[in-house]
mmCIF file of C-alpha atoms in Angstrom:
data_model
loop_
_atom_site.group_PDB
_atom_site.id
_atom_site.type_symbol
_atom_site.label_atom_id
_atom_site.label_comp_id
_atom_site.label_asym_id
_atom_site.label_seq_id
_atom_site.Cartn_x
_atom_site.Cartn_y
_atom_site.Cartn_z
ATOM 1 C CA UNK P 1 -5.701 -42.248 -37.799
ATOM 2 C CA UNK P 2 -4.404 -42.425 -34.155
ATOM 3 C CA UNK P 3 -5.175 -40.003 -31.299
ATOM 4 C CA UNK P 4 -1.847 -38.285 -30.706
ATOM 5 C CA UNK P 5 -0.725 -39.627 -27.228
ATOM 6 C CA UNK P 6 -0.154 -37.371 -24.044
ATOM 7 C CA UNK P 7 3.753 -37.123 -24.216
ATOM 8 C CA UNK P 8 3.361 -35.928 -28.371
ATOM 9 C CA UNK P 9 0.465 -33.030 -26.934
ATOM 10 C CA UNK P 10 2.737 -31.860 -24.530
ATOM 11 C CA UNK P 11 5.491 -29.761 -26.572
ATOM 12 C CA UNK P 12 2.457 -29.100 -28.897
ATOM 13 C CA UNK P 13 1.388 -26.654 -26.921
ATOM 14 C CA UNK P 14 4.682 -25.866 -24.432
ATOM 15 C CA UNK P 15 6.193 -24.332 -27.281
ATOM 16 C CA UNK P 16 3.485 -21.913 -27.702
ATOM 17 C CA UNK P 17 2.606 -20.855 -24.179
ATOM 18 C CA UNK P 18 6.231 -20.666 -23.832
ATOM 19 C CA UNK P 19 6.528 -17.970 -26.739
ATOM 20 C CA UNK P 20 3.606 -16.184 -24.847
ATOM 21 C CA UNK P 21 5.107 -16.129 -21.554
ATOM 22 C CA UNK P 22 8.251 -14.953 -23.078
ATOM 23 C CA UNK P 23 6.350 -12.044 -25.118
ATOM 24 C CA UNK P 24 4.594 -11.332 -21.870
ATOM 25 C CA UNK P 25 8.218 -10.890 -20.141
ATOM 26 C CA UNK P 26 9.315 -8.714 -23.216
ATOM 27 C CA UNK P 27 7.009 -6.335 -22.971
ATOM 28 C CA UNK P 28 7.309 -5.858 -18.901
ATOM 29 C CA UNK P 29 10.945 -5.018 -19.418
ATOM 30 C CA UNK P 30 10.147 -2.863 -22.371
ATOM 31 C CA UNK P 31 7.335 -0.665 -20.398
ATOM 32 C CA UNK P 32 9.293 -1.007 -17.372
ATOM 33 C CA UNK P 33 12.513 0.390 -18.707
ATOM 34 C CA UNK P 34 10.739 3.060 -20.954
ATOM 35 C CA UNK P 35 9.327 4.042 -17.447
ATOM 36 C CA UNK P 36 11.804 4.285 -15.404
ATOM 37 C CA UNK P 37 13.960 6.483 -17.875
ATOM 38 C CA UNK P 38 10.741 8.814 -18.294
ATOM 39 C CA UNK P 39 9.489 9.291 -14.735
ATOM 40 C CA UNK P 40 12.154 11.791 -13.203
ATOM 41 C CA UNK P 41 10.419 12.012 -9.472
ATOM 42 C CA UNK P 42 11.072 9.664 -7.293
ATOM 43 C CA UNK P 43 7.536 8.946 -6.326
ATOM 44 C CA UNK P 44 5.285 10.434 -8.850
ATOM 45 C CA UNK P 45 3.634 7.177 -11.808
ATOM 46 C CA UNK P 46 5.846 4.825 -9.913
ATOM 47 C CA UNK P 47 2.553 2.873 -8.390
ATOM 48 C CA UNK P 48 1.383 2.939 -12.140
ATOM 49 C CA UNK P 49 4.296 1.951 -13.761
ATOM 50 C CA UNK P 50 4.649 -0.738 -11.396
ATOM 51 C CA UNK P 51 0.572 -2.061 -11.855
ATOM 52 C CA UNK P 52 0.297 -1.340 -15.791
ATOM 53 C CA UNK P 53 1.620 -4.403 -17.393
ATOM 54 C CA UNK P 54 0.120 -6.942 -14.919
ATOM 55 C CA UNK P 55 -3.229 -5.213 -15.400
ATOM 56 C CA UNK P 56 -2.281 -5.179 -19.154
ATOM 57 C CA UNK P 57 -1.151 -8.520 -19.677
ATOM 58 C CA UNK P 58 -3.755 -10.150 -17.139
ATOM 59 C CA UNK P 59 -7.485 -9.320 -18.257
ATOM 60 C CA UNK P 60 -6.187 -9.395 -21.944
ATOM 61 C CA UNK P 61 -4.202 -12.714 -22.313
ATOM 62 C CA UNK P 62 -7.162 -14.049 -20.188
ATOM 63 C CA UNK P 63 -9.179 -12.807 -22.886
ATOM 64 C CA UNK P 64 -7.544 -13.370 -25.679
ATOM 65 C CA UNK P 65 -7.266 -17.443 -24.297
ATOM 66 C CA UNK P 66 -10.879 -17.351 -24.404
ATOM 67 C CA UNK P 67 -11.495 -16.039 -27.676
ATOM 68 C CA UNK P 68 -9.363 -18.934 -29.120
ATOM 69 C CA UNK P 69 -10.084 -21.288 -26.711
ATOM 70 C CA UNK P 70 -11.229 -23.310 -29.977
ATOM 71 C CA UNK P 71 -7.681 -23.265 -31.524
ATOM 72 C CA UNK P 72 -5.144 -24.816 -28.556
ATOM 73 C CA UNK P 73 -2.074 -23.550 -30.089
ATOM 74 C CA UNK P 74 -3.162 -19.566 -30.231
ATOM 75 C CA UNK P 75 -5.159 -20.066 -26.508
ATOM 76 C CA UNK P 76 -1.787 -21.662 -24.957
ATOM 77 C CA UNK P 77 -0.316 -18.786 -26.389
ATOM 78 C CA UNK P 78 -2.674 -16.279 -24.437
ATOM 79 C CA UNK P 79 -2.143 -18.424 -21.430
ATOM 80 C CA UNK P 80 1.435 -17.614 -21.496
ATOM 81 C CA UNK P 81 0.735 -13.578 -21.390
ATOM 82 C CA UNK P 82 -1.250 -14.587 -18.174
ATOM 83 C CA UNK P 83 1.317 -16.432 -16.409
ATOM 84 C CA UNK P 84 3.735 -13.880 -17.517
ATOM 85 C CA UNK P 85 1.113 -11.142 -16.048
ATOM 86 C CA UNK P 86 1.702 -13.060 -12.461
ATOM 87 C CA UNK P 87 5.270 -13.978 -12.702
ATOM 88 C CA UNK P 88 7.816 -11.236 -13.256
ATOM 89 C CA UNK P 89 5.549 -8.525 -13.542
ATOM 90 C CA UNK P 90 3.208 -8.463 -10.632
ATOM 91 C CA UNK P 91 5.564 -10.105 -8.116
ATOM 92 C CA UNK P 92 7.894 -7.294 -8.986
ATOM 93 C CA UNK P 93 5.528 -5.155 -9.156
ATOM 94 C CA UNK P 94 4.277 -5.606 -5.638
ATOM 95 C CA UNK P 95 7.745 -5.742 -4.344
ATOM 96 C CA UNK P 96 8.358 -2.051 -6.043
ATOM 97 C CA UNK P 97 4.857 -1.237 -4.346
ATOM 98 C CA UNK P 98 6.707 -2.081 -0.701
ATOM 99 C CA UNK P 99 9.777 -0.472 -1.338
ATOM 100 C CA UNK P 100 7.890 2.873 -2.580
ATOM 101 C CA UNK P 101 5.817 2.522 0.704
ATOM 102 C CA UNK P 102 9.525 2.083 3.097
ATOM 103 C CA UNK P 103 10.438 5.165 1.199
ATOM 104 C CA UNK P 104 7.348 7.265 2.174
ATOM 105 C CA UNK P 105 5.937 7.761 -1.313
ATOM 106 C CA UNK P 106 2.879 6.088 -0.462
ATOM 107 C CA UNK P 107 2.075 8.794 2.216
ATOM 108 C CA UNK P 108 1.951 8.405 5.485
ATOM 109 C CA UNK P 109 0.149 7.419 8.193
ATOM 110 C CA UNK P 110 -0.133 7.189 12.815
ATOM 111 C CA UNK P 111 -0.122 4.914 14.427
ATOM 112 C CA UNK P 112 -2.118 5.386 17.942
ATOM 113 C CA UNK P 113 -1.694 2.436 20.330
ATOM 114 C CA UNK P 114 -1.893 1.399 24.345
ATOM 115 C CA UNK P 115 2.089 1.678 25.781
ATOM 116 C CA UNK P 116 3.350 -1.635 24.460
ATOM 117 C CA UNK P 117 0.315 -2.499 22.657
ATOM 118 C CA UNK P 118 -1.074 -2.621 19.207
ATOM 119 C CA UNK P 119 -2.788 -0.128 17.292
ATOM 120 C CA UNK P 120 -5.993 0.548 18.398
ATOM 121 C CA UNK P 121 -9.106 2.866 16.426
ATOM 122 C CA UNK P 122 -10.973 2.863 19.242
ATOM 123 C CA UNK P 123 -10.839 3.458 22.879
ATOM 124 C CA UNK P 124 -13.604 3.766 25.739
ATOM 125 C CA UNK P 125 -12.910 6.455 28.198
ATOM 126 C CA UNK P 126 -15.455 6.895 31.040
ATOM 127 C CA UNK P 127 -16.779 10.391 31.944
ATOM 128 C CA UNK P 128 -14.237 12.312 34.093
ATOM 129 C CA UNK P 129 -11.581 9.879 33.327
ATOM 130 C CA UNK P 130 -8.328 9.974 30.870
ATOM 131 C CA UNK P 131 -6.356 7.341 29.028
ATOM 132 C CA UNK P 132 -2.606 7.072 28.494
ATOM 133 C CA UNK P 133 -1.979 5.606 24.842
ATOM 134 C CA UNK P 134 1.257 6.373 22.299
ATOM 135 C CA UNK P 135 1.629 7.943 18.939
ATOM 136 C CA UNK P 136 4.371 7.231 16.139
ATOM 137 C CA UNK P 137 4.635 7.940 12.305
ATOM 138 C CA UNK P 138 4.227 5.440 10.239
ATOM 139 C CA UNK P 139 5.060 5.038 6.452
ATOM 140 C CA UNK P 140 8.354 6.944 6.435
ATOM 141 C CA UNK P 141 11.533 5.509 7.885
ATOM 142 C CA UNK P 142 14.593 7.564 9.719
ATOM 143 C CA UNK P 143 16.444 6.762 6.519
ATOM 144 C CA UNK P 144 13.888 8.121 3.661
ATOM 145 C CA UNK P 145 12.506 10.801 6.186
ATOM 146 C CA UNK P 146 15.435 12.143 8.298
ATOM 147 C CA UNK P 147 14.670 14.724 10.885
ATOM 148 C CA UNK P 148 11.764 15.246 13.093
ATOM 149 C CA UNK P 149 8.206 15.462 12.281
ATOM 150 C CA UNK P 150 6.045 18.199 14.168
ATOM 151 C CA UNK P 151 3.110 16.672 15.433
ATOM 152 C CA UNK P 152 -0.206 18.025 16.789
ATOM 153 C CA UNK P 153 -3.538 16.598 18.386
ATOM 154 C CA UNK P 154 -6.780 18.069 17.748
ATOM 155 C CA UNK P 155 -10.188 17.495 19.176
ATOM 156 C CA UNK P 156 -13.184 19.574 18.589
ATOM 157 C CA UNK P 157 -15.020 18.375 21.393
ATOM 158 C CA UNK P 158 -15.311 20.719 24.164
ATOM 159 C CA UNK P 159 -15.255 17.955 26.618
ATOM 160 C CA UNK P 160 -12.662 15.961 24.944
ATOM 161 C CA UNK P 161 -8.921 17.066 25.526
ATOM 162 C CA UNK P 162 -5.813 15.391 23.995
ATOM 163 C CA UNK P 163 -2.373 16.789 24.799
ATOM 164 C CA UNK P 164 1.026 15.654 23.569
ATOM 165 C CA UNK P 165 3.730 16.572 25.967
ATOM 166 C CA UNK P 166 6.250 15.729 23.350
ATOM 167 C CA UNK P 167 5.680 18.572 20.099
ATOM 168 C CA UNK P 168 7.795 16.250 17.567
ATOM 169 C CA UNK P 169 9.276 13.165 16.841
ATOM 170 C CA UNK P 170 11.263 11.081 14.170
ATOM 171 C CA UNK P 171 9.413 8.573 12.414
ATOM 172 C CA UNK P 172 8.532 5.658 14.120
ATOM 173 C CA UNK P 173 9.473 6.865 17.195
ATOM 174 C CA UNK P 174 6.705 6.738 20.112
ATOM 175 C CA UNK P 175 5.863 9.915 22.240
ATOM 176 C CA UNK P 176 3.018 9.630 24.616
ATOM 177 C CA UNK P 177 -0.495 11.063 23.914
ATOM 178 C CA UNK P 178 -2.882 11.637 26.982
ATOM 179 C CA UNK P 179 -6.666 11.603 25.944
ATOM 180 C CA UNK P 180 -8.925 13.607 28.795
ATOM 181 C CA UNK P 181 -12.745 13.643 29.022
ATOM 182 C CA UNK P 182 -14.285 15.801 31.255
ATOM 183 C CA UNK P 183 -16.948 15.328 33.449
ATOM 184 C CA UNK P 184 -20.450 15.602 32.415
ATOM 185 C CA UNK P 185 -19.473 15.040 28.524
ATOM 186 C CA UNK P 186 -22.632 13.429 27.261
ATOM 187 C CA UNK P 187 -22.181 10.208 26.342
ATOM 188 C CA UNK P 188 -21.405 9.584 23.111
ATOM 189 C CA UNK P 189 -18.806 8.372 20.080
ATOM 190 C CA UNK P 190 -16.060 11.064 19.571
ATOM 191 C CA UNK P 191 -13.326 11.548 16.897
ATOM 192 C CA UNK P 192 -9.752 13.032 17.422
ATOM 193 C CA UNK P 193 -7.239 12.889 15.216
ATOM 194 C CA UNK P 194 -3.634 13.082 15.525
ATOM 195 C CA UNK P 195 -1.134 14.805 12.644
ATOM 196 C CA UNK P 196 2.547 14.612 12.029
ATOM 197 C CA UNK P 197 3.943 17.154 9.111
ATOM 198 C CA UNK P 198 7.946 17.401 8.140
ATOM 199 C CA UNK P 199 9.159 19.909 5.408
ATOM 200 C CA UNK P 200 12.175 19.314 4.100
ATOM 201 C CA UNK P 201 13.898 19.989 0.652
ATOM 202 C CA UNK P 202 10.997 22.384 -0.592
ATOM 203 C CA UNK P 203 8.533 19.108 0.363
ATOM 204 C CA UNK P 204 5.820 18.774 2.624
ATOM 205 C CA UNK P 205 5.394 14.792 3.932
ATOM 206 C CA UNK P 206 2.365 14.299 6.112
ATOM 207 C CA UNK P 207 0.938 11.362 8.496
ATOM 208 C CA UNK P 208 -2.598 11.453 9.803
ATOM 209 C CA UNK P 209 -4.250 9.190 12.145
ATOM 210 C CA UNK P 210 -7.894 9.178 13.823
ATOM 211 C CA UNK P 211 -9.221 7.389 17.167
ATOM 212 C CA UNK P 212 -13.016 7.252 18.064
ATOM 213 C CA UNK P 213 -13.448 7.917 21.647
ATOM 214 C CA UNK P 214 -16.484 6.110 23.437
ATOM 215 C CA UNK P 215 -17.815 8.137 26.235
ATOM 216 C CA UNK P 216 -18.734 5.689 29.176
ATOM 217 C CA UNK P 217 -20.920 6.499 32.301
#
């Protein structure tokens, strides 16, 4: 009997990993419709819905190709639930992931940074000095978030002082924040942190942000 050659292997097992793939893809739009009609908020299971069939398909097509790794037909057929784990359902996924975070489901966050610079976590302020730096909301938009956020800096250092001379802002919109230490703070590592809440429509959206202040001689 002759080996069967590469070109007569080929469709031997496309067919099956294609039927995989294909049941992969069925059962993402199945889950993913059943989902959608179910969840009724907005933001609520949507980061679930959107990782539960990759998750799913991934680990157990991956497993179930190794089980039958023995018998080609049945393992190209597991192989296909992985693919189909990657490609729609994850790269959807992730793009639902992005668009929940533009919408401000994922929570929010701010963003503390020099004027014109990028964010920062840290900052070193030397005794009896002060430092200029800007705040802005991040993880909302204008669009999903209209209206003004109320914002307020706290610091429960004595010797530490932060004051924002504008009270509220729209999101992503940066107002100045002006970070004072007074003289003869010990020196030391310090944490402020910097808040922006909006109610609106019965909801409370909230952004919170923290800087570490390094008292220099």
């Amino acid at each position: 009997m002759t080996a069967p050659t590469p070109t007569a292997a080929r469709p031997f097992l496309l067919v099956p990993f294609l039927l995989g793939w294909g049941a992969g893809v069925l059962l993402y739009l199945l889950v993913r419709l059943l989902g959608t009609a179910l969840l009724a908020d907005p933001c609520q299971g949507r980061t679930t819905l959107a990782l539960l069939v990759p998750l799913l398909l991934g680990p157990g097509g991956l497993a179930f190709t190794t089980v039958n790794w023995p018998r080609p037909r049945v393992a190209a057929l597991g192989l296909g639930l992985v693919v189909a784990s990657f490609l729609p359902a994850l790269a959807v996924g992730v793009r639902d992931i992005g668009m929940l975070r533009a919408t401000g489901c994922a929570g929010g966050y701010v963003v503390i940074a020099p004027a014109g610079g990028r964010s920062v976590s840290e900052v070193d302020i030397p005794a009896g000095g002060s430092l200029d730096l800007t705040v802005r909301v991040g993880g909302y938009t204008p669009q999903s978030n209209p209206g003004a956020f109320a914002l307020r800096a706290e610091s429960e250092i004595p010797g530490i002082r932060v004051s924002l001379p504008q009270p509220s802002a729209p999101a992503g919109q940066a107002v100045p924040l002006r970070v004072t230490v007074a003289p003869g703070t010990p020196l030391n590592a310090y944490t402020v942190g910097v808040q922006g809440v909006q109610k609106r429509e019965g909801r409370t959206y909230e952004a919170t942000g923290m800087l570490t202040v390094n008292v220099r001689p």
